[in-house]
PDB file of C-alpha atoms and ligand atoms in Angstrom:
ATOM      1  CA  MET A 221     -14.546  10.017 -12.733  1.00 55.00           C
ATOM      2  CA  PRO A 222     -16.678  10.103  -9.540  1.00 58.00           C
ATOM      3  CA  GLU A 223     -15.807  12.897  -7.307  1.00 62.00           C
ATOM      4  CA  SER A 224     -16.933  10.876  -3.933  1.00 73.00           C
ATOM      5  CA  LEU A 225     -16.785   7.293  -3.199  1.00 78.00           C
ATOM      6  CA  ASN A 226     -20.229   7.257  -1.553  1.00 75.00           C
ATOM      7  CA  HIS A 227     -22.213   5.022  -3.848  1.00 81.00           C
ATOM      8  CA  ILE A 228     -19.717   2.423  -1.763  1.00 82.00           C
ATOM      9  CA  ASP A 229     -21.663   1.343   0.664  1.00 82.00           C
ATOM     10  CA  LYS A 230     -19.722   1.185   3.815  1.00 78.00           C
ATOM     11  CA  ASN A 231     -21.523  -2.116   5.440  1.00 86.00           C
ATOM     12  CA  ILE A 232     -20.519  -4.907   2.763  1.00 94.00           C
ATOM     13  CA  SER A 233     -17.878  -7.136   3.455  1.00 96.00           C
ATOM     14  CA  LYS A 234     -14.346  -6.411   3.326  1.00 96.00           C
ATOM     15  CA  GLU A 235     -14.189  -8.629   0.034  1.00 97.00           C
ATOM     16  CA  GLU A 236     -16.551  -6.680  -1.483  1.00 97.00           C
ATOM     17  CA  LYS A 237     -15.113  -3.347  -0.878  1.00 97.00           C
ATOM     18  CA  TYR A 238     -11.805  -4.638  -2.555  1.00 98.00           C
ATOM     19  CA  LYS A 239     -13.258  -6.026  -5.440  1.00 97.00           C
ATOM     20  CA  GLN A 240     -14.975  -2.403  -6.056  1.00 96.00           C
ATOM     21  CA  ILE A 241     -12.339  -0.083  -5.062  1.00 97.00           C
ATOM     22  CA  ILE A 242     -10.001  -2.228  -7.514  1.00 97.00           C
ATOM     23  CA  ILE A 243     -12.697  -1.778 -10.154  1.00 96.00           C
ATOM     24  CA  GLU A 244     -13.199   2.348  -9.492  1.00 95.00           C
ATOM     25  CA  ILE A 245      -9.313   2.526  -9.226  1.00 96.00           C
ATOM     26  CA  LYS A 246      -8.708   0.819 -12.688  1.00 96.00           C
ATOM     27  CA  HIS A 247     -11.158   3.205 -13.881  1.00 95.00           C
ATOM     28  CA  LEU A 248      -9.380   6.111 -12.435  1.00 95.00           C
ATOM     29  CA  ILE A 249      -5.632   5.273 -13.431  1.00 95.00           C
ATOM     30  CA  GLN A 250      -6.775   4.390 -16.884  1.00 94.00           C
ATOM     31  CA  HIS A 251      -7.988   8.300 -17.015  1.00 92.00           C
ATOM     32  CA  GLU A 252      -4.818   9.880 -15.621  1.00 96.00           C
ATOM     33  CA  ASN A 253      -1.645   9.239 -16.306  1.00 95.00           C
ATOM     34  CA  ASP A 254       0.918  11.219 -13.817  1.00 97.00           C
ATOM     35  CA  LEU A 255       2.034   8.468 -11.426  1.00 97.00           C
ATOM     36  CA  ILE A 256       1.930  10.924  -8.114  1.00 98.00           C
ATOM     37  CA  ALA A 257      -1.945  11.976  -8.872  1.00 98.00           C
ATOM     38  CA  ASN A 258      -2.709   8.149  -9.108  1.00 98.00           C
ATOM     39  CA  LEU A 259      -1.007   7.077  -6.196  1.00 98.00           C
ATOM     40  CA  ALA A 260      -2.202  10.176  -3.918  1.00 98.00           C
ATOM     41  CA  ASN A 261      -5.367   8.584  -5.067  1.00 98.00           C
ATOM     42  CA  ILE A 262      -5.490   5.021  -4.050  1.00 98.00           C
ATOM     43  CA  SER A 263      -4.205   6.254  -1.045  1.00 98.00           C
ATOM     44  CA  ALA A 264      -6.934   8.109  -0.377  1.00 98.00           C
ATOM     45  CA  ILE A 265      -9.557   5.792  -1.863  1.00 97.00           C
ATOM     46  CA  LEU A 266      -7.975   3.168   0.734  1.00 98.00           C
ATOM     47  CA  LYS A 267      -7.631   5.627   3.679  1.00 98.00           C
ATOM     48  CA  GLU A 268     -11.345   7.009   3.241  1.00 96.00           C
ATOM     49  CA  ILE A 269     -13.146   2.902   2.612  1.00 96.00           C
ATOM     50  CA  PHE A 270     -11.135   1.192   5.021  1.00 97.00           C
ATOM     51  CA  SER A 271     -10.227   3.805   7.851  1.00 96.00           C
ATOM     52  CA  PHE A 272      -7.025   2.500   8.023  1.00 97.00           C
ATOM     53  CA  TRP A 273      -4.486   4.786  10.208  1.00 97.00           C
ATOM     54  CA  TRP A 274      -2.039   5.108   7.486  1.00 98.00           C
ATOM     55  CA  VAL A 275      -1.698   4.856   4.136  1.00 98.00           C
ATOM     56  CA  GLY A 276       1.155   5.426   2.135  1.00 98.00           C
ATOM     57  CA  PHE A 277       3.746   4.751  -0.931  1.00 98.00           C
ATOM     58  CA  TYR A 278       7.223   5.045  -0.219  1.00 98.00           C
ATOM     59  CA  LEU A 279       9.560   5.274  -3.377  1.00 98.00           C
ATOM     60  CA  VAL A 280      13.029   3.991  -4.243  1.00 98.00           C
ATOM     61  CA  LYS A 281      15.363   6.663  -5.000  1.00 98.00           C
ATOM     62  CA  ASN A 282      19.122   6.919  -5.096  1.00 97.00           C
ATOM     63  CA  ASN A 283      18.861   3.259  -3.295  1.00 97.00           C
ATOM     64  CA  GLN A 284      16.660   4.339  -0.443  1.00 98.00           C
ATOM     65  CA  LEU A 285      13.155   4.035   0.587  1.00 98.00           C
ATOM     66  CA  VAL A 286      11.864   8.049  -0.121  1.00 98.00           C
ATOM     67  CA  LEU A 287       8.175   8.786   1.462  1.00 98.00           C
ATOM     68  CA  GLY A 288       5.434   9.538  -1.517  1.00 98.00           C
ATOM     69  CA  PRO A 289       1.459  10.310  -1.680  1.00 98.00           C
ATOM     70  CA  PHE A 290       0.053   9.020   1.817  1.00 98.00           C
ATOM     71  CA  GLN A 291      -3.122   9.704   3.758  1.00 98.00           C
ATOM     72  CA  GLY A 292      -2.399   9.746   8.021  1.00 97.00           C
ATOM     73  CA  SER A 293      -0.221  11.573   9.978  1.00 96.00           C
ATOM     74  CA  LEU A 294       3.351  12.356   9.948  1.00 96.00           C
ATOM     75  CA  ALA A 295       5.395  10.208   8.803  1.00 96.00           C
ATOM     76  CA  CYS A 296       9.541   9.327   8.452  1.00 96.00           C
ATOM     77  CA  THR A 297      11.172  10.626   4.936  1.00 98.00           C
ATOM     78  CA  ARG A 298      13.362   7.916   4.233  1.00 98.00           C
ATOM     79  CA  ILE A 299      13.805   4.424   5.092  1.00 98.00           C
ATOM     80  CA  GLN A 300      17.211   2.388   3.660  1.00 98.00           C
ATOM     81  CA  LEU A 301      17.575  -1.430   2.448  1.00 98.00           C
ATOM     82  CA  ASN A 302      16.318  -4.020   5.099  1.00 98.00           C
ATOM     83  CA  LYS A 303      15.276  -1.451   7.912  1.00 98.00           C
ATOM     84  CA  GLY A 304      11.917  -1.788   9.194  1.00 98.00           C
ATOM     85  CA  VAL A 305       8.638  -3.602   7.958  1.00 98.00           C
ATOM     86  CA  CYS A 306       9.057  -1.203   4.611  1.00 98.00           C
ATOM     87  CA  GLY A 307      13.214  -2.187   4.084  1.00 98.00           C
ATOM     88  CA  THR A 308      12.590  -5.670   4.756  1.00 98.00           C
ATOM     89  CA  SER A 309       9.168  -5.603   2.028  1.00 98.00           C
ATOM     90  CA  TRP A 310      11.826  -4.370  -0.040  1.00 98.00           C
ATOM     91  CA  GLY A 311      14.951  -6.043   0.675  1.00 97.00           C
ATOM     92  CA  GLN A 312      12.550  -9.914   0.508  1.00 97.00           C
ATOM     93  CA  ARG A 313      10.553  -8.406  -2.303  1.00 96.00           C
ATOM     94  CA  LYS A 314       7.527  -9.871  -0.290  1.00 97.00           C
ATOM     95  CA  THR A 315       4.182  -8.666   1.258  1.00 98.00           C
ATOM     96  CA  ILE A 316       5.410  -8.608   5.232  1.00 98.00           C
ATOM     97  CA  VAL A 317       2.208  -8.573   7.385  1.00 98.00           C
ATOM     98  CA  VAL A 318       2.660  -7.762  11.271  1.00 98.00           C
ATOM     99  CA  LYS A 319       0.504  -8.204  13.475  1.00 98.00           C
ATOM    100  CA  ASN A 320       2.146  -6.246  16.600  1.00 97.00           C
ATOM    101  CA  VAL A 321       4.783  -4.191  15.448  1.00 97.00           C
ATOM    102  CA  HIS A 322       6.452  -4.262  18.988  1.00 96.00           C
ATOM    103  CA  GLU A 323       7.531  -8.033  18.303  1.00 96.00           C
ATOM    104  CA  PHE A 324       8.791  -6.884  14.694  1.00 96.00           C
ATOM    105  CA  PRO A 325      12.599  -6.684  15.142  1.00 93.00           C
ATOM    106  CA  GLY A 326      13.593  -3.275  13.707  1.00 94.00           C
ATOM    107  CA  HIS A 327      10.254  -1.940  13.302  1.00 95.00           C
ATOM    108  CA  ILE A 328      10.630   1.522  12.984  1.00 95.00           C
ATOM    109  CA  ALA A 329       8.022   3.539  14.769  1.00 92.00           C
ATOM    110  CA  CYS A 330       6.269   6.530  12.827  1.00 88.00           C
ATOM    111  CA  SER A 331       3.120   7.098  15.048  1.00 88.00           C
ATOM    112  CA  SER A 332       2.523   5.510  18.673  1.00 90.00           C
ATOM    113  CA  ALA A 333      -0.638   4.552  17.323  1.00 91.00           C
ATOM    114  CA  SER A 334      -0.112   2.187  15.263  1.00 93.00           C
ATOM    115  CA  LEU A 335       0.405  -1.327  16.267  1.00 94.00           C
ATOM    116  CA  SER A 336      -0.215  -3.375  12.973  1.00 98.00           C
ATOM    117  CA  GLU A 337       1.058  -3.508   9.828  1.00 98.00           C
ATOM    118  CA  ILE A 338       1.100  -4.582   5.982  1.00 98.00           C
ATOM    119  CA  VAL A 339       3.428  -3.731   3.627  1.00 98.00           C
ATOM    120  CA  LEU A 340       3.297  -4.708  -0.173  1.00 98.00           C
ATOM    121  CA  PRO A 341       6.652  -4.397  -2.557  1.00 98.00           C
ATOM    122  CA  ILE A 342       5.484  -2.674  -5.877  1.00 98.00           C
ATOM    123  CA  ILE A 343       7.894  -4.510  -8.525  1.00 97.00           C
ATOM    124  CA  ARG A 344       8.516  -4.219 -12.212  1.00 91.00           C
ATOM    125  CA  ILE A 345       9.219  -7.381 -14.011  1.00 74.00           C
ATOM    126  CA  SER A 346      11.285  -6.876 -17.088  1.00 72.00           C
ATOM    127  CA  SER A 347      12.191  -9.664 -19.507  1.00 67.00           C
ATOM    128  CA  ASN A 348      15.911  -8.489 -19.653  1.00 67.00           C
ATOM    129  CA  ASP A 349      16.291  -8.073 -15.996  1.00 62.00           C
ATOM    130  CA  GLU A 350      17.534 -10.950 -14.314  1.00 66.00           C
ATOM    131  CA  GLN A 351      15.897  -9.911 -11.014  1.00 71.00           C
ATOM    132  CA  ALA A 352      12.817  -7.805 -10.742  1.00 80.00           C
ATOM    133  CA  GLN A 353      13.172  -4.137  -9.839  1.00 93.00           C
ATOM    134  CA  VAL A 354      11.872  -3.109  -6.665  1.00 97.00           C
ATOM    135  CA  LEU A 355      10.285   0.462  -7.440  1.00 98.00           C
ATOM    136  CA  GLY A 356       8.691   1.131  -4.049  1.00 98.00           C
ATOM    137  CA  VAL A 357       6.255  -0.338  -1.426  1.00 98.00           C
ATOM    138  CA  LEU A 358       2.880   0.670  -0.398  1.00 98.00           C
ATOM    139  CA  ASP A 359       2.352   0.398   3.606  1.00 98.00           C
ATOM    140  CA  ILE A 360      -0.389   0.556   5.789  1.00 98.00           C
ATOM    141  CA  ASP A 361      -0.699   0.915   9.226  1.00 98.00           C
ATOM    142  CA  SER A 362      -3.586   0.342  12.076  1.00 98.00           C
ATOM    143  CA  GLU A 363      -4.349   1.124  15.585  1.00 97.00           C
ATOM    144  CA  TYR A 364      -5.901  -2.411  15.689  1.00 97.00           C
ATOM    145  CA  GLU A 365      -3.918  -5.126  16.619  1.00 97.00           C
ATOM    146  CA  ALA A 366      -3.553  -8.070  14.140  1.00 97.00           C
ATOM    147  CA  HIS A 367      -5.924  -6.333  12.006  1.00 98.00           C
ATOM    148  CA  PHE A 368      -4.524  -7.612   8.966  1.00 98.00           C
ATOM    149  CA  ASP A 369      -5.875 -10.804   7.643  1.00 98.00           C
ATOM    150  CA  ASP A 370      -5.223 -13.241   4.150  1.00 98.00           C
ATOM    151  CA  VAL A 371      -8.115 -11.402   2.618  1.00 98.00           C
ATOM    152  CA  ASP A 372      -6.235  -8.128   2.952  1.00 98.00           C
ATOM    153  CA  GLN A 373      -3.253  -9.376   1.313  1.00 98.00           C
ATOM    154  CA  TYR A 374      -4.893 -11.169  -1.483  1.00 98.00           C
ATOM    155  CA  TYR A 375      -6.489  -7.977  -2.467  1.00 98.00           C
ATOM    156  CA  LEU A 376      -3.767  -5.327  -1.963  1.00 98.00           C
ATOM    157  CA  GLU A 377      -1.114  -7.893  -3.581  1.00 98.00           C
ATOM    158  CA  GLU A 378      -4.412  -8.259  -6.901  1.00 98.00           C
ATOM    159  CA  LEU A 379      -4.478  -3.973  -6.256  1.00 98.00           C
ATOM    160  CA  VAL A 380      -0.698  -3.935  -6.288  1.00 98.00           C
ATOM    161  CA  ARG A 381      -0.215  -5.780  -9.212  1.00 97.00           C
ATOM    162  CA  GLU A 382      -3.211  -4.788 -11.448  1.00 96.00           C
ATOM    163  CA  CYS A 383      -3.232  -0.965 -10.570  1.00 97.00           C
ATOM    164  CA  ILE A 384      -0.316  -0.057  -8.852  1.00 97.00           C
ATOM    165  CA  GLU A 385       2.017  -1.473 -10.860  1.00 96.00           C
ATOM    166  CA  PRO A 386       0.997  -0.376 -14.341  1.00 95.00           C
ATOM    167  CA  CYS A 387       0.879   3.448 -12.968  1.00 96.00           C
ATOM    168  CA  PHE A 388       4.908   3.290 -12.799  1.00 95.00           C
ATOM    169  CA  SER A 389       4.935   2.407 -16.832  1.00 87.00           C
TER     170      SER A 389
HETATM  171  N1  LIG B  61       6.736   1.155  10.240  1.00 54.82           N
HETATM  172  C1  LIG B  61       7.413   1.151   9.060  1.00 54.82           C
HETATM  173  C2  LIG B  61       7.792   2.679   9.039  1.00 54.82           C
HETATM  174  C3  LIG B  61       6.897   3.929   7.951  1.00 54.82           C
HETATM  175  S1  LIG B  61       5.605   4.159   8.567  1.00 54.82           S
HETATM  176  O1  LIG B  61       4.880   3.201   9.877  1.00 54.82           O
HETATM  177  C4  LIG B  61       4.191   5.176   7.911  1.00 54.82           C
HETATM  178  C5  LIG B  61       8.532   0.735   9.053  1.00 54.82           C
HETATM  179  O2  LIG B  61       8.780  -0.359   9.824  1.00 54.82           O
HETATM  180  O3  LIG B  61       9.114   0.297   7.859  1.00 54.82           O
END
């Protein structure tokens, strides 16, 4: 496992960065089976490569979202179902992209610096279950308005599907 991400050129396109870190993260999780260790490193990689304001995980525990591994400033620890952007992504089982957090009803402000946000649900689909089970969410905040576009959504959904959901099995 490489100890730094220096080999990833900071000047390549956003698409190329996502493609490269997905390869990097697949390699990383193949060699480590501890959930917290893997989520911690995934949040560190996303923060370092994209310089997002805040990157982290909330995990479903006792029917609440509880703060998990993250990179960034102090964050709220518990979020209820359908509350805030995270609880809405959990409840609706879909990615939520917020261009301006001040316009999202019920947005939970952990930091006044955050202006836009993307939250993706982490889902376990079991053949026995009628409904997919949400295990947690990946939450990314930016200090820039409308920072997240279709490219971010496309590759972050691929990252969740191919790298993050397998960490829970
Ligand atoms: N803004 C989120 C809360 C989590 S912090 O951004 C880290 C929300 O509305 O759910």
